[in-house]
Amino acid sequence: MEDTVCRSLVHISSLFPEILAMIFSHLDVRDKGRVAQVCVAWRDAAYHRMVWRNVEAKLHLRRANPSLFPSLVKRGIRRVQVLSVRRSLRDVMAGIPGLESLNLSGCYNITDVGLSQAFSQELSSMVLLNLSLCKQVTDSSLGRITQYLKNLEVLELGGCSNITNTGLLLIAVSLKRLKRLNLRSCRHISDQGIGYLAGMCQQAATCGNPELEHLGLQDCQKLTDQALKHVSVGLPRLQTINLSFCGSITDTGIKFLSKMHSLRELNLRSCDNISDNGLGFLAEGGSRLSSLDVSFCDKVGDQGLAYLSQGLFSLRSLSLGSCSVSDDGIDKIVNSLHDLTTLNIGQCSRITDKSLSSIGGKLKQLKSIDLYGCTRITTVGLEKIMQLPGLTTLNLGLWHKR
C-alpha cells in the first residue's frame, strides 16, 4: 500500500534521494518524522543526515529503548536536550559518540553522582553544556567537566546556586576555549571568582578565559566594582555582560567597563546604585555599546540621557523602564541617536505626547517601543508613533485611553 502511494506521486518520488533530502530539510521536526512514514523511498531520504542537520533531539530518559540512539546516530543528530531523567545519563554519552551539545536545563534531579557517571572519559566533541536550574550540582561536577570536556565553548550554570569561587577556578584553569558562561543566581561567587576568569590566580601557573565573549552575572549579589575591574583587564573579547540585580555595582564599576571597546551589550537592570554619572562614564570612555538596559535604575534621569546623546552613537536598543526621565531627556536622545530600533520607556510616568511626537518624527528606524504604564499619553501621540514605517511591536499595557 505504501509503495502504491509513492508510485502515484511520480513527479516527487522520481527525484534523486539527495534532492528529496534537500526538500525534507526545510520541514519542521514533526513533519520530518511524518514524511519518513509515507514509503520506503521517502523513509530512506528522510534519514539522510542533511535533513537533520542542526536539529536538537528532545528526549525523556525513562525506560530503555534499544532503537533510540542508533536511530539518532543514523540521522547524524549530535545535539540533545534531556527533558526528564529516570535512567543514567551515561547511556546518552555511550549511545551518541561525537555528541556536541547536551542540554539538561531544568532537570532538578541531576546530581554530582549522575554527572560523574556520565562524564567518565574525554568528550572532545562537546562544545555546549547547559546545566541551568540543576540545583544539586556543585563544584564537584565542575571538576569532572573541566577534566573531560576541555573543548567547551558554552557553559550554562544559571541557577546552580551551589557553585562557588572554587568552581570558577577550575573553569579558569581548564576551559580555555570558553566563549559563553552564564552564572545567573550563583550567589556564592564573589569578586575573587571573577578574578580567576580574568586570569588573576595565585593557585595556578596559567589561568583565565580570555576567549570569553558573553558573561551572565545576573543576581550575583556578592559582586562589587572590583569584579568589573577584573573583567576590564582580563577579558578583552567580552561583547555582552548581564549585571542585572547586582545591587553593589556602582558608577565606578561602569567606569571600568567604559574602556572596553569590545563591549556591545550591557544590562544594568535594577542596579540601584547606577546613576547619571555612570552613563556619563560610558559616553566619555568611547563605549561602542549597541544595547543598554538601565530599567528600574531610579537614579537615572534626564541628565543621563543627555550624556548618552553626546557619546553613545552606536546604540540600537535602549531600555529606560521606570527611570526618572521626562520629555526633555527623550528629546535629547531623539535628536542624536537616530539609529535606535528598540526603545523601552514603559512606566516612565512623566512621558507625554510631546515625546511621542518627537519619536515619531525622528526615529525612523524604530521597530519596537514599550509604552507600558505611560498614563499621560493620548491617542494624539499614538497617531504619531503609528506613522513609523518599520514599527512592528507596540506595548500599551496599563494605558488609559483618553
mmCIF file of C-alpha atoms in Angstrom:
data_model
loop_
_atom_site.group_PDB
_atom_site.id
_atom_site.type_symbol
_atom_site.label_atom_id
_atom_site.label_comp_id
_atom_site.label_asym_id
_atom_site.label_seq_id
_atom_site.Cartn_x
_atom_site.Cartn_y
_atom_site.Cartn_z
ATOM 1 C CA MET A 1 0.000 0.000 0.000
ATOM 2 C CA GLU A 2 2.756 2.454 0.962
ATOM 3 C CA ASP A 3 4.696 1.769 -2.278
ATOM 4 C CA THR A 4 1.480 2.314 -4.249
ATOM 5 C CA VAL A 5 1.149 5.745 -2.671
ATOM 6 C CA CYS A 6 4.723 6.576 -3.645
ATOM 7 C CA ARG A 7 4.216 5.403 -7.271
ATOM 8 C CA SER A 8 1.192 7.668 -7.546
ATOM 9 C CA LEU A 9 3.385 10.629 -6.696
ATOM 10 C CA VAL A 10 5.579 10.179 -9.753
ATOM 11 C CA HIS A 11 6.611 13.808 -10.005
ATOM 12 C CA ILE A 12 8.108 13.691 -6.499
ATOM 13 C CA SER A 13 9.194 10.127 -5.889
ATOM 14 C CA SER A 14 11.163 10.018 -9.125
ATOM 15 C CA LEU A 15 13.548 12.602 -7.731
ATOM 16 C CA PHE A 16 17.007 11.520 -6.649
ATOM 17 C CA PRO A 17 17.180 10.782 -2.886
ATOM 18 C CA GLU A 18 19.589 13.692 -2.434
ATOM 19 C CA ILE A 19 17.019 16.092 -3.912
ATOM 20 C CA LEU A 20 14.277 14.692 -1.681
ATOM 21 C CA ALA A 21 16.582 15.126 1.297
ATOM 22 C CA MET A 22 17.131 18.777 0.382
ATOM 23 C CA ILE A 23 13.363 19.284 0.260
ATOM 24 C CA PHE A 24 12.760 17.465 3.555
ATOM 25 C CA SER A 25 15.474 19.518 5.259
ATOM 26 C CA HIS A 26 13.162 22.572 5.128
ATOM 27 C CA LEU A 27 10.382 20.843 7.094
ATOM 28 C CA ASP A 28 9.878 21.258 10.835
ATOM 29 C CA VAL A 29 10.911 18.370 13.073
ATOM 30 C CA ARG A 30 7.448 16.829 13.352
ATOM 31 C CA ASP A 31 6.947 16.791 9.572
ATOM 32 C CA LYS A 32 10.394 15.291 9.033
ATOM 33 C CA GLY A 33 9.181 12.305 11.030
ATOM 34 C CA ARG A 34 5.883 12.150 9.168
ATOM 35 C CA VAL A 35 7.383 12.020 5.668
ATOM 36 C CA ALA A 36 9.564 9.104 6.791
ATOM 37 C CA GLN A 37 6.362 7.086 7.273
ATOM 38 C CA VAL A 38 4.999 7.559 3.741
ATOM 39 C CA CYS A 39 7.024 4.916 1.917
ATOM 40 C CA VAL A 40 10.407 3.209 1.795
ATOM 41 C CA ALA A 41 11.920 5.712 -0.630
ATOM 42 C CA TRP A 42 10.848 8.677 1.444
ATOM 43 C CA ARG A 43 11.987 6.991 4.641
ATOM 44 C CA ASP A 44 15.468 6.472 3.207
ATOM 45 C CA ALA A 45 15.638 10.090 2.019
ATOM 46 C CA ALA A 46 14.295 11.376 5.335
ATOM 47 C CA TYR A 47 17.096 9.616 7.211
ATOM 48 C CA HIS A 48 19.744 11.464 5.230
ATOM 49 C CA ARG A 49 21.951 13.480 7.576
ATOM 50 C CA MET A 50 21.293 16.648 5.597
ATOM 51 C CA VAL A 51 17.654 16.531 6.720
ATOM 52 C CA TRP A 52 18.545 16.570 10.420
ATOM 53 C CA ARG A 53 21.464 19.000 10.359
ATOM 54 C CA ASN A 54 21.448 21.243 13.484
ATOM 55 C CA VAL A 55 18.319 19.543 14.856
ATOM 56 C CA GLU A 56 18.232 19.104 18.635
ATOM 57 C CA ALA A 57 16.592 15.867 19.769
ATOM 58 C CA LYS A 58 14.321 16.282 22.811
ATOM 59 C CA LEU A 59 14.326 13.156 24.940
ATOM 60 C CA HIS A 60 12.662 11.748 28.040
ATOM 61 C CA LEU A 61 15.148 9.266 29.500
ATOM 62 C CA ARG A 62 12.752 6.766 31.001
ATOM 63 C CA ARG A 63 12.666 3.086 30.134
ATOM 64 C CA ALA A 64 15.277 1.513 27.887
ATOM 65 C CA ASN A 65 14.680 1.895 24.141
ATOM 66 C CA PRO A 66 17.261 -0.118 22.160
ATOM 67 C CA SER A 67 16.448 1.589 18.848
ATOM 68 C CA LEU A 68 16.567 5.185 20.093
ATOM 69 C CA PHE A 69 20.255 6.005 19.982
ATOM 70 C CA PRO A 70 21.051 4.025 16.780
ATOM 71 C CA SER A 71 18.244 5.967 15.087
ATOM 72 C CA LEU A 72 19.680 9.318 16.249
ATOM 73 C CA VAL A 73 23.185 8.339 15.162
ATOM 74 C CA LYS A 74 21.955 7.234 11.728
ATOM 75 C CA ARG A 75 20.404 10.679 11.200
ATOM 76 C CA GLY A 76 23.562 12.410 12.315
ATOM 77 C CA ILE A 77 21.971 14.077 15.337
ATOM 78 C CA ARG A 78 24.621 15.380 17.708
ATOM 79 C CA ARG A 79 22.578 17.788 19.812
ATOM 80 C CA VAL A 80 20.333 16.537 22.626
ATOM 81 C CA GLN A 81 18.016 18.154 25.154
ATOM 82 C CA VAL A 82 17.014 15.880 28.027
ATOM 83 C CA LEU A 83 13.547 16.810 29.276
ATOM 84 C CA SER A 84 13.427 14.354 32.180
ATOM 85 C CA VAL A 85 15.781 11.765 33.650
ATOM 86 C CA ARG A 86 14.867 8.423 35.168
ATOM 87 C CA ARG A 87 17.867 6.471 33.939
ATOM 88 C CA SER A 88 21.589 7.048 33.654
ATOM 89 C CA LEU A 89 22.952 9.893 31.548
ATOM 90 C CA ARG A 90 25.797 7.561 30.739
ATOM 91 C CA ASP A 91 23.500 5.929 28.156
ATOM 92 C CA VAL A 92 23.404 9.196 26.189
ATOM 93 C CA MET A 93 27.178 9.538 26.170
ATOM 94 C CA ALA A 94 27.676 5.921 25.109
ATOM 95 C CA GLY A 95 24.802 5.925 22.618
ATOM 96 C CA ILE A 96 25.767 9.066 20.688
ATOM 97 C CA PRO A 97 29.508 9.177 20.012
ATOM 98 C CA GLY A 98 30.568 12.669 18.981
ATOM 99 C CA LEU A 99 27.815 14.425 20.949
ATOM 100 C CA GLU A 100 28.274 18.182 20.508
ATOM 101 C CA SER A 101 25.540 19.706 22.672
ATOM 102 C CA LEU A 102 23.837 18.460 25.850
ATOM 103 C CA ASN A 103 21.017 20.490 27.384
ATOM 104 C CA LEU A 104 19.931 19.369 30.869
ATOM 105 C CA SER A 105 18.193 22.616 31.802
ATOM 106 C CA GLY A 106 15.531 22.116 34.455
ATOM 107 C CA CYS A 107 16.455 18.512 35.264
ATOM 108 C CA TYR A 108 16.241 19.060 39.005
ATOM 109 C CA ASN A 109 17.183 15.502 39.941
ATOM 110 C CA ILE A 110 20.585 15.666 38.258
ATOM 111 C CA THR A 111 23.296 15.198 40.899
ATOM 112 C CA ASP A 112 27.075 15.206 41.054
ATOM 113 C CA VAL A 113 26.960 11.406 41.101
ATOM 114 C CA GLY A 114 24.917 11.258 37.908
ATOM 115 C CA LEU A 115 27.238 13.661 36.114
ATOM 116 C CA SER A 116 30.344 11.833 37.305
ATOM 117 C CA GLN A 117 28.963 8.649 35.769
ATOM 118 C CA ALA A 118 28.156 10.422 32.510
ATOM 119 C CA PHE A 119 31.494 12.221 32.218
ATOM 120 C CA SER A 120 33.988 9.466 32.820
ATOM 121 C CA GLN A 121 36.171 9.841 29.743
ATOM 122 C CA GLU A 122 37.295 12.574 27.381
ATOM 123 C CA LEU A 123 34.485 14.079 25.281
ATOM 124 C CA SER A 124 36.409 16.246 22.848
ATOM 125 C CA SER A 125 33.401 16.893 20.561
ATOM 126 C CA MET A 126 31.238 18.506 23.261
ATOM 127 C CA VAL A 127 31.087 22.294 22.833
ATOM 128 C CA LEU A 128 27.857 23.145 24.711
ATOM 129 C CA LEU A 129 26.634 22.044 28.135
ATOM 130 C CA ASN A 130 23.529 23.536 29.743
ATOM 131 C CA LEU A 131 23.016 22.787 33.450
ATOM 132 C CA SER A 132 20.658 25.692 34.176
ATOM 133 C CA LEU A 133 18.468 25.093 37.240
ATOM 134 C CA CYS A 134 20.226 21.834 38.077
ATOM 135 C CA LYS A 135 20.277 22.974 41.682
ATOM 136 C CA GLN A 136 22.056 19.938 43.130
ATOM 137 C CA VAL A 137 25.151 20.458 41.002
ATOM 138 C CA THR A 138 28.247 21.606 42.917
ATOM 139 C CA ASP A 139 31.918 22.349 42.282
ATOM 140 C CA SER A 140 32.499 18.593 42.282
ATOM 141 C CA SER A 141 30.718 18.334 38.926
ATOM 142 C CA LEU A 142 32.781 21.196 37.559
ATOM 143 C CA GLY A 143 35.842 19.143 38.428
ATOM 144 C CA ARG A 144 34.597 16.384 36.122
ATOM 145 C CA ILE A 145 33.502 18.811 33.415
ATOM 146 C CA THR A 146 36.809 20.639 33.312
ATOM 147 C CA GLN A 147 38.699 17.342 33.243
ATOM 148 C CA TYR A 148 36.829 15.677 30.380
ATOM 149 C CA LEU A 149 35.088 18.477 28.409
ATOM 150 C CA LYS A 150 38.045 20.737 27.706
ATOM 151 C CA ASN A 151 36.683 21.988 24.363
ATOM 152 C CA LEU A 152 33.520 23.523 25.813
ATOM 153 C CA GLU A 153 32.607 26.865 24.268
ATOM 154 C CA VAL A 154 29.270 27.372 26.049
ATOM 155 C CA LEU A 155 28.590 26.558 29.705
ATOM 156 C CA GLU A 156 25.223 27.460 31.232
ATOM 157 C CA LEU A 157 25.134 27.347 35.046
ATOM 158 C CA GLY A 158 22.237 29.716 35.715
ATOM 159 C CA GLY A 159 20.500 28.807 38.962
ATOM 160 C CA CYS A 160 23.234 26.393 40.086
ATOM 161 C CA SER A 161 23.334 28.079 43.453
ATOM 162 C CA ASN A 162 25.911 25.716 44.983
ATOM 163 C CA ILE A 163 28.700 26.784 42.626
ATOM 164 C CA THR A 164 31.477 28.737 44.383
ATOM 165 C CA ASN A 165 34.718 30.518 43.526
ATOM 166 C CA THR A 166 36.456 27.147 43.639
ATOM 167 C CA GLY A 167 34.383 26.033 40.680
ATOM 168 C CA LEU A 168 35.302 29.193 38.786
ATOM 169 C CA LEU A 169 38.984 28.463 39.442
ATOM 170 C CA LEU A 170 38.533 25.045 37.829
ATOM 171 C CA ILE A 171 36.889 26.696 34.815
ATOM 172 C CA ALA A 172 39.638 29.292 34.584
ATOM 173 C CA VAL A 173 42.399 26.697 34.606
ATOM 174 C CA SER A 174 40.970 24.197 32.119
ATOM 175 C CA LEU A 175 38.312 25.620 29.765
ATOM 176 C CA LYS A 176 40.461 27.764 27.503
ATOM 177 C CA ARG A 177 38.002 27.798 24.585
ATOM 178 C CA LEU A 178 35.040 29.022 26.612
ATOM 179 C CA LYS A 179 33.115 31.825 24.888
ATOM 180 C CA ARG A 180 29.842 31.952 26.820
ATOM 181 C CA LEU A 181 29.410 31.497 30.575
ATOM 182 C CA ASN A 182 26.153 32.064 32.443
ATOM 183 C CA LEU A 183 26.375 32.279 36.247
ATOM 184 C CA ARG A 184 22.945 33.754 36.947
ATOM 185 C CA SER A 185 21.973 33.495 40.629
ATOM 186 C CA CYS A 186 25.214 31.739 41.599
ATOM 187 C CA ARG A 187 25.143 33.775 44.773
ATOM 188 C CA HIS A 188 28.260 32.315 46.381
ATOM 189 C CA ILE A 189 30.608 33.684 43.756
ATOM 190 C CA SER A 190 32.453 36.904 44.527
ATOM 191 C CA ASP A 191 34.996 39.281 43.043
ATOM 192 C CA GLN A 192 37.706 36.674 43.608
ATOM 193 C CA GLY A 193 35.938 34.167 41.352
ATOM 194 C CA ILE A 194 35.576 36.708 38.550
ATOM 195 C CA GLY A 195 39.247 37.472 39.041
ATOM 196 C CA TYR A 196 40.017 33.824 38.278
ATOM 197 C CA LEU A 197 38.113 34.066 34.988
ATOM 198 C CA ALA A 198 40.114 37.190 34.192
ATOM 199 C CA GLY A 199 43.421 35.374 34.744
ATOM 200 C CA MET A 200 44.255 36.503 38.255
ATOM 201 C CA CYS A 201 45.173 33.259 40.014
ATOM 202 C CA GLN A 202 47.917 32.559 42.504
ATOM 203 C CA GLN A 203 46.933 28.895 42.782
ATOM 204 C CA ALA A 204 47.837 28.001 39.159
ATOM 205 C CA ALA A 205 50.627 28.901 36.779
ATOM 206 C CA THR A 206 48.191 29.764 33.991
ATOM 207 C CA CYS A 207 44.506 30.521 34.291
ATOM 208 C CA GLY A 208 41.813 32.710 32.821
ATOM 209 C CA ASN A 209 39.302 32.589 29.997
ATOM 210 C CA PRO A 210 40.442 35.331 27.593
ATOM 211 C CA GLU A 211 38.182 33.989 24.805
ATOM 212 C CA LEU A 212 35.000 34.813 26.778
ATOM 213 C CA GLU A 213 32.547 36.859 24.718
ATOM 214 C CA HIS A 214 29.369 36.581 26.820
ATOM 215 C CA LEU A 215 29.199 36.638 30.616
ATOM 216 C CA GLY A 216 25.967 36.365 32.604
ATOM 217 C CA LEU A 217 26.199 37.588 36.199
ATOM 218 C CA GLN A 218 22.556 38.396 36.852
ATOM 219 C CA ASP A 219 21.642 38.334 40.546
ATOM 220 C CA CYS A 220 25.197 37.575 41.724
ATOM 221 C CA GLN A 221 24.783 39.817 44.714
ATOM 222 C CA LYS A 222 28.259 39.487 46.219
ATOM 223 C CA LEU A 223 29.895 41.178 43.236
ATOM 224 C CA THR A 224 31.272 44.680 43.589
ATOM 225 C CA ASP A 225 33.054 47.154 41.336
ATOM 226 C CA GLN A 226 36.269 45.181 41.861
ATOM 227 C CA ALA A 227 34.807 42.352 39.762
ATOM 228 C CA LEU A 228 34.272 44.775 36.880
ATOM 229 C CA LYS A 229 37.833 45.988 37.210
ATOM 230 C CA HIS A 230 38.970 42.367 36.788
ATOM 231 C CA VAL A 231 36.696 41.988 33.758
ATOM 232 C CA SER A 232 38.013 45.134 32.083
ATOM 233 C CA VAL A 233 41.607 43.988 32.463
ATOM 234 C CA GLY A 234 41.404 40.263 31.757
ATOM 235 C CA LEU A 235 38.520 39.670 29.319
ATOM 236 C CA PRO A 236 39.475 41.682 26.225
ATOM 237 C CA ARG A 237 36.992 39.991 23.888
ATOM 238 C CA LEU A 238 33.889 40.364 26.033
ATOM 239 C CA GLN A 239 30.894 41.517 23.975
ATOM 240 C CA THR A 240 27.970 41.169 26.381
ATOM 241 C CA ILE A 241 27.659 41.261 30.154
ATOM 242 C CA ASN A 242 24.490 40.947 32.231
ATOM 243 C CA LEU A 243 24.747 42.596 35.654
ATOM 244 C CA SER A 244 21.029 42.975 36.353
ATOM 245 C CA PHE A 245 20.090 42.868 40.047
ATOM 246 C CA CYS A 246 23.738 43.196 41.129
ATOM 247 C CA GLY A 247 22.932 45.788 43.746
ATOM 248 C CA SER A 248 26.501 46.538 44.860
ATOM 249 C CA ILE A 249 27.673 47.664 41.414
ATOM 250 C CA THR A 250 28.148 51.439 41.262
ATOM 251 C CA ASP A 251 29.138 54.086 38.725
ATOM 252 C CA THR A 252 32.779 53.348 39.491
ATOM 253 C CA GLY A 253 32.375 49.849 38.098
ATOM 254 C CA ILE A 254 30.781 51.246 34.951
ATOM 255 C CA LYS A 255 33.817 53.481 34.503
ATOM 256 C CA PHE A 256 35.960 50.338 34.237
ATOM 257 C CA LEU A 257 33.634 48.833 31.633
ATOM 258 C CA SER A 258 33.539 52.039 29.594
ATOM 259 C CA LYS A 259 37.110 51.393 28.457
ATOM 260 C CA MET A 260 36.187 48.010 26.904
ATOM 261 C CA HIS A 261 35.791 48.769 23.207
ATOM 262 C CA SER A 262 34.731 45.179 22.515
ATOM 263 C CA LEU A 263 31.613 45.514 24.697
ATOM 264 C CA ARG A 264 28.352 45.706 22.735
ATOM 265 C CA GLU A 265 25.575 44.823 25.219
ATOM 266 C CA LEU A 266 25.334 45.951 28.842
ATOM 267 C CA ASN A 267 22.433 45.030 31.124
ATOM 268 C CA LEU A 268 22.208 47.040 34.352
ATOM 269 C CA ARG A 269 18.533 46.435 35.068
ATOM 270 C CA SER A 270 17.648 47.048 38.734
ATOM 271 C CA CYS A 271 21.205 48.040 39.689
ATOM 272 C CA ASP A 272 20.067 50.556 42.292
ATOM 273 C CA ASN A 273 23.399 52.371 42.624
ATOM 274 C CA ILE A 274 23.802 53.262 38.943
ATOM 275 C CA SER A 275 23.130 56.936 38.247
ATOM 276 C CA ASP A 276 23.504 59.545 35.526
ATOM 277 C CA ASN A 277 27.223 59.661 36.267
ATOM 278 C CA GLY A 278 27.620 56.050 35.185
ATOM 279 C CA LEU A 279 26.059 56.845 31.825
ATOM 280 C CA GLY A 280 28.395 59.799 31.597
ATOM 281 C CA PHE A 281 31.383 57.480 32.050
ATOM 282 C CA LEU A 282 30.109 55.297 29.207
ATOM 283 C CA ALA A 283 29.816 58.287 26.909
ATOM 284 C CA GLU A 284 33.218 59.710 27.846
ATOM 285 C CA GLY A 285 35.005 56.370 27.555
ATOM 286 C CA GLY A 286 34.223 55.935 23.882
ATOM 287 C CA SER A 287 31.950 52.944 24.510
ATOM 288 C CA ARG A 288 30.609 51.248 21.371
ATOM 289 C CA LEU A 289 27.526 49.772 23.001
ATOM 290 C CA SER A 290 24.665 48.797 20.731
ATOM 291 C CA SER A 291 22.343 47.728 23.578
ATOM 292 C CA LEU A 292 21.920 49.277 27.055
ATOM 293 C CA ASP A 293 19.354 48.389 29.712
ATOM 294 C CA VAL A 294 19.072 50.642 32.788
ATOM 295 C CA SER A 295 15.440 49.836 33.563
ATOM 296 C CA PHE A 296 14.440 50.344 37.214
ATOM 297 C CA CYS A 297 17.610 52.323 37.937
ATOM 298 C CA ASP A 298 15.746 55.141 39.667
ATOM 299 C CA LYS A 299 18.846 57.342 39.863
ATOM 300 C CA VAL A 300 18.963 57.581 36.063
ATOM 301 C CA GLY A 301 17.225 60.681 34.705
ATOM 302 C CA ASP A 302 17.347 63.330 32.017
ATOM 303 C CA GLN A 303 20.996 64.207 32.649
ATOM 304 C CA GLY A 304 21.959 60.603 31.966
ATOM 305 C CA LEU A 305 20.120 60.728 28.642
ATOM 306 C CA ALA A 306 21.946 63.932 27.800
ATOM 307 C CA TYR A 307 25.242 62.100 28.363
ATOM 308 C CA LEU A 308 24.139 59.196 26.162
ATOM 309 C CA SER A 309 23.174 61.577 23.371
ATOM 310 C CA GLN A 310 26.691 63.002 23.396
ATOM 311 C CA GLY A 311 28.662 59.802 23.067
ATOM 312 C CA LEU A 312 26.803 56.504 22.529
ATOM 313 C CA PHE A 313 26.076 56.920 18.838
ATOM 314 C CA SER A 314 26.132 53.153 18.176
ATOM 315 C CA LEU A 315 23.086 52.459 20.369
ATOM 316 C CA ARG A 316 20.354 50.453 18.671
ATOM 317 C CA SER A 317 18.439 49.285 21.753
ATOM 318 C CA LEU A 318 17.765 51.386 24.879
ATOM 319 C CA SER A 319 15.652 50.323 27.869
ATOM 320 C CA LEU A 320 14.658 53.016 30.363
ATOM 321 C CA GLY A 321 11.675 51.345 32.037
ATOM 322 C CA SER A 322 10.652 53.092 35.267
ATOM 323 C CA CYS A 323 13.535 55.589 35.105
ATOM 324 C CA SER A 324 13.072 59.200 36.227
ATOM 325 C CA VAL A 325 13.074 60.623 32.705
ATOM 326 C CA SER A 326 10.833 63.231 31.143
ATOM 327 C CA ASP A 327 10.120 64.682 27.717
ATOM 328 C CA ASP A 328 13.297 66.778 27.997
ATOM 329 C CA GLY A 329 15.525 63.702 28.283
ATOM 330 C CA ILE A 330 13.733 61.853 25.483
ATOM 331 C CA ASP A 331 14.183 64.907 23.274
ATOM 332 C CA LYS A 332 17.953 64.688 23.779
ATOM 333 C CA ILE A 333 18.270 61.103 22.580
ATOM 334 C CA VAL A 334 15.744 61.506 19.775
ATOM 335 C CA ASN A 335 17.787 64.348 18.305
ATOM 336 C CA SER A 336 21.030 62.365 18.457
ATOM 337 C CA LEU A 337 20.518 58.589 18.397
ATOM 338 C CA HIS A 338 18.722 58.298 15.065
ATOM 339 C CA ASP A 339 19.527 54.600 14.557
ATOM 340 C CA LEU A 340 17.573 53.295 17.558
ATOM 341 C CA THR A 341 15.432 50.294 16.628
ATOM 342 C CA THR A 342 14.174 49.404 20.137
ATOM 343 C CA LEU A 343 13.090 51.848 22.839
ATOM 344 C CA ASN A 344 11.583 50.882 26.196
ATOM 345 C CA ILE A 345 10.120 53.772 28.158
ATOM 346 C CA GLY A 346 7.460 51.768 29.975
ATOM 347 C CA GLN A 347 6.394 53.094 33.392
ATOM 348 C CA CYS A 348 8.109 56.412 32.737
ATOM 349 C CA SER A 349 5.140 58.291 34.136
ATOM 350 C CA ARG A 350 6.362 61.776 33.105
ATOM 351 C CA ILE A 351 6.357 60.978 29.394
ATOM 352 C CA THR A 352 3.674 62.792 27.382
ATOM 353 C CA ASP A 353 2.572 63.154 23.769
ATOM 354 C CA LYS A 354 5.444 65.584 23.247
ATOM 355 C CA SER A 355 7.922 62.687 23.424
ATOM 356 C CA LEU A 356 5.812 60.526 21.120
ATOM 357 C CA SER A 357 5.671 63.305 18.561
ATOM 358 C CA SER A 358 9.466 63.628 18.618
ATOM 359 C CA ILE A 359 9.959 59.873 18.400
ATOM 360 C CA GLY A 360 7.516 59.546 15.514
ATOM 361 C CA GLY A 361 9.163 62.381 13.643
ATOM 362 C CA LYS A 362 12.828 61.447 14.036
ATOM 363 C CA LEU A 363 13.393 57.795 14.959
ATOM 364 C CA LYS A 364 12.593 56.428 11.501
ATOM 365 C CA GLN A 365 14.434 53.138 12.158
ATOM 366 C CA LEU A 366 12.342 52.269 15.232
ATOM 367 C CA LYS A 367 10.806 48.789 15.155
ATOM 368 C CA SER A 368 9.735 48.282 18.763
ATOM 369 C CA ILE A 369 8.557 50.620 21.518
ATOM 370 C CA ASP A 370 7.277 49.829 25.013
ATOM 371 C CA LEU A 371 4.846 52.372 26.466
ATOM 372 C CA TYR A 372 3.510 50.154 29.266
ATOM 373 C CA GLY A 373 2.125 52.282 32.077
ATOM 374 C CA CYS A 374 2.699 55.640 30.335
ATOM 375 C CA THR A 375 -0.636 57.023 31.516
ATOM 376 C CA ARG A 376 -0.084 60.613 30.339
ATOM 377 C CA ILE A 377 -0.032 59.784 26.646
ATOM 378 C CA THR A 378 -3.135 60.053 24.445
ATOM 379 C CA THR A 379 -4.312 58.947 21.022
ATOM 380 C CA VAL A 380 -2.822 62.163 19.627
ATOM 381 C CA GLY A 381 0.689 60.988 20.468
ATOM 382 C CA LEU A 382 -0.003 57.410 19.441
ATOM 383 C CA GLU A 383 -1.017 58.558 15.972
ATOM 384 C CA LYS A 384 2.495 59.980 15.550
ATOM 385 C CA ILE A 385 4.068 56.694 16.608
ATOM 386 C CA MET A 386 1.878 54.652 14.290
ATOM 387 C CA GLN A 387 3.283 56.556 11.310
ATOM 388 C CA LEU A 388 6.724 54.995 11.773
ATOM 389 C CA PRO A 389 7.315 52.856 8.663
ATOM 390 C CA GLY A 390 9.099 49.929 10.329
ATOM 391 C CA LEU A 391 7.209 49.673 13.635
ATOM 392 C CA THR A 392 6.256 46.056 14.393
ATOM 393 C CA THR A 393 5.906 45.974 18.197
ATOM 394 C CA LEU A 394 3.943 48.408 20.364
ATOM 395 C CA ASN A 395 3.185 47.650 24.036
ATOM 396 C CA LEU A 396 0.395 49.743 25.549
ATOM 397 C CA GLY A 397 -0.396 47.762 28.706
ATOM 398 C CA LEU A 398 -1.996 49.825 31.517
ATOM 399 C CA TRP A 399 -2.596 52.729 29.133
ATOM 400 C CA HIS A 400 -5.819 54.603 29.814
ATOM 401 C CA LYS A 401 -7.413 55.797 26.583
ATOM 402 C CA ARG A 402 -8.315 59.425 26.534
#
